[in-house]
XYZ file of C-alpha atoms in Angstrom:
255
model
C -128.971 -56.240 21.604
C -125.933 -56.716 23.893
C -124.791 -60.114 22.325
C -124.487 -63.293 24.008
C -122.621 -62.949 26.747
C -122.299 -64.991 30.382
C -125.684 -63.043 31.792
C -127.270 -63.048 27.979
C -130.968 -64.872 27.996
C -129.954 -66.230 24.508
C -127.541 -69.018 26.099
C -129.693 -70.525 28.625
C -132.635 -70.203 26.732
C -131.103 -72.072 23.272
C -129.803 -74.649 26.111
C -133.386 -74.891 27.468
C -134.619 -75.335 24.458
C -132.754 -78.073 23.146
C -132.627 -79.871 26.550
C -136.053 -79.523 26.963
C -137.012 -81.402 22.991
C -135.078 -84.352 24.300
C -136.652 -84.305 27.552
C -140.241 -84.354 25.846
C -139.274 -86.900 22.975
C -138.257 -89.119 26.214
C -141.818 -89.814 26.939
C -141.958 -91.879 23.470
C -139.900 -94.320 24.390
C -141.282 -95.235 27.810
C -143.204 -98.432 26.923
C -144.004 -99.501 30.062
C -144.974 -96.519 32.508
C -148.142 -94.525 32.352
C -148.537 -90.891 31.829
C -148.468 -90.479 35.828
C -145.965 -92.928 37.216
C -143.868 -91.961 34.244
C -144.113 -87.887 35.609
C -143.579 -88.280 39.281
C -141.124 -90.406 38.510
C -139.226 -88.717 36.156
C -139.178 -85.320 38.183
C -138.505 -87.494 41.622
C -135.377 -88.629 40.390
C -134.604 -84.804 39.429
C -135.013 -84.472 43.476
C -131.341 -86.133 43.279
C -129.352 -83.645 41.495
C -131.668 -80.474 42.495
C -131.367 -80.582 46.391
C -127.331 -81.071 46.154
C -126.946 -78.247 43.994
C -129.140 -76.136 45.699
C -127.431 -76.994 49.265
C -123.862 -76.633 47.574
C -124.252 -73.683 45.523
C -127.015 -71.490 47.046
C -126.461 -69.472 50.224
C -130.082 -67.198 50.030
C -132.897 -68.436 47.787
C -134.824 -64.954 47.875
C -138.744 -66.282 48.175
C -139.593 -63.996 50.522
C -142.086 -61.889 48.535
C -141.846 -64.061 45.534
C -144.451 -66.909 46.897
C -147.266 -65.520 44.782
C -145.528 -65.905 41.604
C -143.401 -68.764 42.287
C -146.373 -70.828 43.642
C -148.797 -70.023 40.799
C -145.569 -70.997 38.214
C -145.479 -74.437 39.754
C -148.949 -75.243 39.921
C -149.884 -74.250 36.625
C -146.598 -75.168 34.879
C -146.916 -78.840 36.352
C -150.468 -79.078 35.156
C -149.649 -77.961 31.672
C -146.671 -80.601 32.077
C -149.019 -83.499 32.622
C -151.306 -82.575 29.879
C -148.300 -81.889 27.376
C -147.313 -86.067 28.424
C -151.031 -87.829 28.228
C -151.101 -85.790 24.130
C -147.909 -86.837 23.392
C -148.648 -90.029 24.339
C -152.134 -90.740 23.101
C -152.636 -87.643 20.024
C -151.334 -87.719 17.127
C -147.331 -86.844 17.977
C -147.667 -83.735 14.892
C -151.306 -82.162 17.030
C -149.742 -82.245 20.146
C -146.526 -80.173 19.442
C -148.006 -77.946 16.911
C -150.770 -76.744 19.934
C -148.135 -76.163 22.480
C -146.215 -74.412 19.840
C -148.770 -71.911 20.364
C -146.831 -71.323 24.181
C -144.711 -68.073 23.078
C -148.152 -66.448 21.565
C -149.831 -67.192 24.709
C -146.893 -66.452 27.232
C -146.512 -62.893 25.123
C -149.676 -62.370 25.217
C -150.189 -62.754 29.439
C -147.335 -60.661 30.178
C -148.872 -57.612 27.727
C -152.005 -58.208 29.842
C -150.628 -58.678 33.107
C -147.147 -56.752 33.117
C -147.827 -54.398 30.821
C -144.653 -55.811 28.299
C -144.026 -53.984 25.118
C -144.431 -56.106 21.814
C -142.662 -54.489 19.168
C -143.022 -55.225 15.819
C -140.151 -57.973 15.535
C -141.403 -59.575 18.358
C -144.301 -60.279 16.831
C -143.177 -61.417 13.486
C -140.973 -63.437 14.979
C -143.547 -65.888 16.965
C -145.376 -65.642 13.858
C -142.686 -67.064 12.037
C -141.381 -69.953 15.020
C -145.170 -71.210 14.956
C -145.322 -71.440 11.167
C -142.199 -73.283 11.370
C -142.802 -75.610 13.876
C -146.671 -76.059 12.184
C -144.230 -76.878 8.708
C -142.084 -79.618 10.467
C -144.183 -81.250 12.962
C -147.297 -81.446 10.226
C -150.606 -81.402 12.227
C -152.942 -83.741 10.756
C -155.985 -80.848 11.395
C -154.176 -78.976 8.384
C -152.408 -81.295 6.336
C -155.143 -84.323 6.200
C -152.700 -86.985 6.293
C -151.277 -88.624 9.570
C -148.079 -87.742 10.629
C -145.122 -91.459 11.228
C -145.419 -91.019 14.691
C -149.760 -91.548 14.451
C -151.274 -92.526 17.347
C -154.373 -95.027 17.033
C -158.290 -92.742 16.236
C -159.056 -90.393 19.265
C -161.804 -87.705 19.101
C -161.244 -84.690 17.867
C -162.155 -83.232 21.188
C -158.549 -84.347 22.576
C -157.247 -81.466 20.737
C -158.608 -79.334 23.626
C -155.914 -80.745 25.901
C -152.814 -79.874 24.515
C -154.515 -76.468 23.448
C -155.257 -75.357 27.198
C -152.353 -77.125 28.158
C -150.458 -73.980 25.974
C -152.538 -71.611 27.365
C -152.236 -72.630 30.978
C -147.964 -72.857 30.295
C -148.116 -69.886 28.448
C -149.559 -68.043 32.152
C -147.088 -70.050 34.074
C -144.370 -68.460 31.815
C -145.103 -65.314 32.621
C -145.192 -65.711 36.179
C -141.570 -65.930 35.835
C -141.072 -62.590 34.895
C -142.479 -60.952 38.398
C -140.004 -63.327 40.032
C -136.823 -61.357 39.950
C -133.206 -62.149 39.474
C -132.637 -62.379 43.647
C -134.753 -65.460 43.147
C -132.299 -68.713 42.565
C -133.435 -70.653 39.760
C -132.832 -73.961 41.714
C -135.241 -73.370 43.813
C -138.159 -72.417 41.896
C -137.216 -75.990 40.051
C -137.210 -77.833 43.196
C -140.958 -76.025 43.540
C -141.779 -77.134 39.943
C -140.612 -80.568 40.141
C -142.703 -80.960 43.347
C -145.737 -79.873 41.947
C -144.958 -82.518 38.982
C -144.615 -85.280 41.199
C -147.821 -84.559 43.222
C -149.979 -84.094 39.766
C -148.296 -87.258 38.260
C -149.530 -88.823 41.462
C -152.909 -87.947 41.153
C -153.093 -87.992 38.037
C -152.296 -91.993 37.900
C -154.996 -92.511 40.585
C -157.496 -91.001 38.244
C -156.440 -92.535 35.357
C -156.908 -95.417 36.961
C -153.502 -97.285 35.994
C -151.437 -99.138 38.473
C -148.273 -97.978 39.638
C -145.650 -100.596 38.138
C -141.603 -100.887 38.489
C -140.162 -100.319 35.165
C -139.181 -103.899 33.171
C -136.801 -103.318 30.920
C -133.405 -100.902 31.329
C -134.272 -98.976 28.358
C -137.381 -97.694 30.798
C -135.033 -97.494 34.226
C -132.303 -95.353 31.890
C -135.058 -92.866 30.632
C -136.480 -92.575 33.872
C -132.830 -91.681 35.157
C -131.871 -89.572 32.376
C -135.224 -87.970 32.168
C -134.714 -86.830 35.803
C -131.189 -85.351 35.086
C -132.623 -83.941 32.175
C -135.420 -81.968 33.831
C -132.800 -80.912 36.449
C -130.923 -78.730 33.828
C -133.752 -78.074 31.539
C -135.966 -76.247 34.434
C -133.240 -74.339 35.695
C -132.175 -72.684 32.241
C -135.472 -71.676 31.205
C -136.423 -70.693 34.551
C -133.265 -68.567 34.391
C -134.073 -67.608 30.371
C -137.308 -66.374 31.051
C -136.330 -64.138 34.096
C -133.827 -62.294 31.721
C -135.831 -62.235 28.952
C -139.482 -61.016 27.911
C -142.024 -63.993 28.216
C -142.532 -64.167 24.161
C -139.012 -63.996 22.747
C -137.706 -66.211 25.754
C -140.194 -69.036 25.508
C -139.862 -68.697 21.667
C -136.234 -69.652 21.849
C -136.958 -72.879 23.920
C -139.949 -74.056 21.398
């Protein structure tokens, strides 16, 4: 209602967003790395450009009295992280976006439960409308029958469970972020996020069962740098995007 301006939630949110579709398509093109190694590596190498900018720009980080949110945000959000990676990786690429499409619904949802947020009207219309679009592009095969280019090999329908509480669980850490506060720097709630990605990605891999391998090829070494620079602006905008902005409409933007 105030336009896009320098404190507006539109800009870092449309940022977010589109930083954060080339951060997930990234996880394509890693051949070599598993699901795990490819996750605490990724948001290791973030490490790199989050501690400088957090030591350089960032006199007072403002966690005192924040913990509870911040905490639950990381844990949560780097859960939902890993199990966004393993569908994109092994579902059907179409499933897997179109049930964390659901995020916004979800996120909207937790903060009318939790916080007591008003949805209006347009609010609601509008998720309506991002999911259907997203559902029209990405082409699940659970609607449309036919698989999608990016088809993964058979998998149980049961997998579909995965991304689908992965939504749910990112749609909670979402609206966390709105309890934080603006005294809260951004950086640091990333540097909290990325750490919880690493350790999941860690134990994750030991489950899995997979060993942890150095990457053969520069293609994988590039995305693995990239990816971590990647994360490193992605985290902070939409960490900043949803503290702005109501869980739905902010989260919306970014899907």
């Amino acid at each position: 209602s105030s336009g896009i301006n320098a404190e507006s939630p539109l800009r870092p949110g449309f940022l977010a967003g589109f930083i954060g579709v080339i951060v997930f398509s990234l996880v394509k093109n890693s051949t070599t790395l598993a699901v795990g190694q490819f996750s605490s590596t990724v948001f290791f190498f973030s490490f790199l450009f989050i501690l400088p900018a957090l030591f350089l720009k960032e006199k007072n980080i403002g966690f005192e009295g924040k913990a509870k949110y911040i905490i639950p945000r990381a844990l949560l959000g780097g859960l939902a992280g890993i199990l966004k990676l393993w569908a994109a990786k092994v579902m059907d690429y179409g499933d897997s976006v179109s049930m964390f499409a659901l995020v916004p619904i979800f996120a909207a949802i937790f903060s009318r439960v939790l916080w007591k947020e008003k949805l209006s009207i347009f609010t609601i219309l509008a998720l309506l409308i991002g999911l259907s679009g997203v559902v029209l592009i990405a082409k699940p095969t659970f609607l449309f029958g036919a698989p999608s280019e990016e088809n993964r090999e058979e998998y149980s329908s049961i997998f579909a469970l995965v991304p689908l509480s992965g939504g749910i669980i990112l749609g909670l850490a979402y609206s966390m972020m709105r309890k934080v506060g603006t005294e809260v720097s951004p950086i640091f709630v990333t540097l909290v996020v990325s750490s919880a990605f690493v350790v999941y990605g860690i134990i994750f891999q030991l489950i899995s069962g997979d060993k942890f391998v150095l990457p053969e090829c520069f293609m994988d070494r590039l995305i693995i740098f990239l990816g971590g620079f990647g994360i490193f602006l992605c985290l902070i905008l939409l960490n900043r995007g949803l503290i702005l902005e109501k869980s739905g409409p902010g989260v919306l933007i970014r899907n």
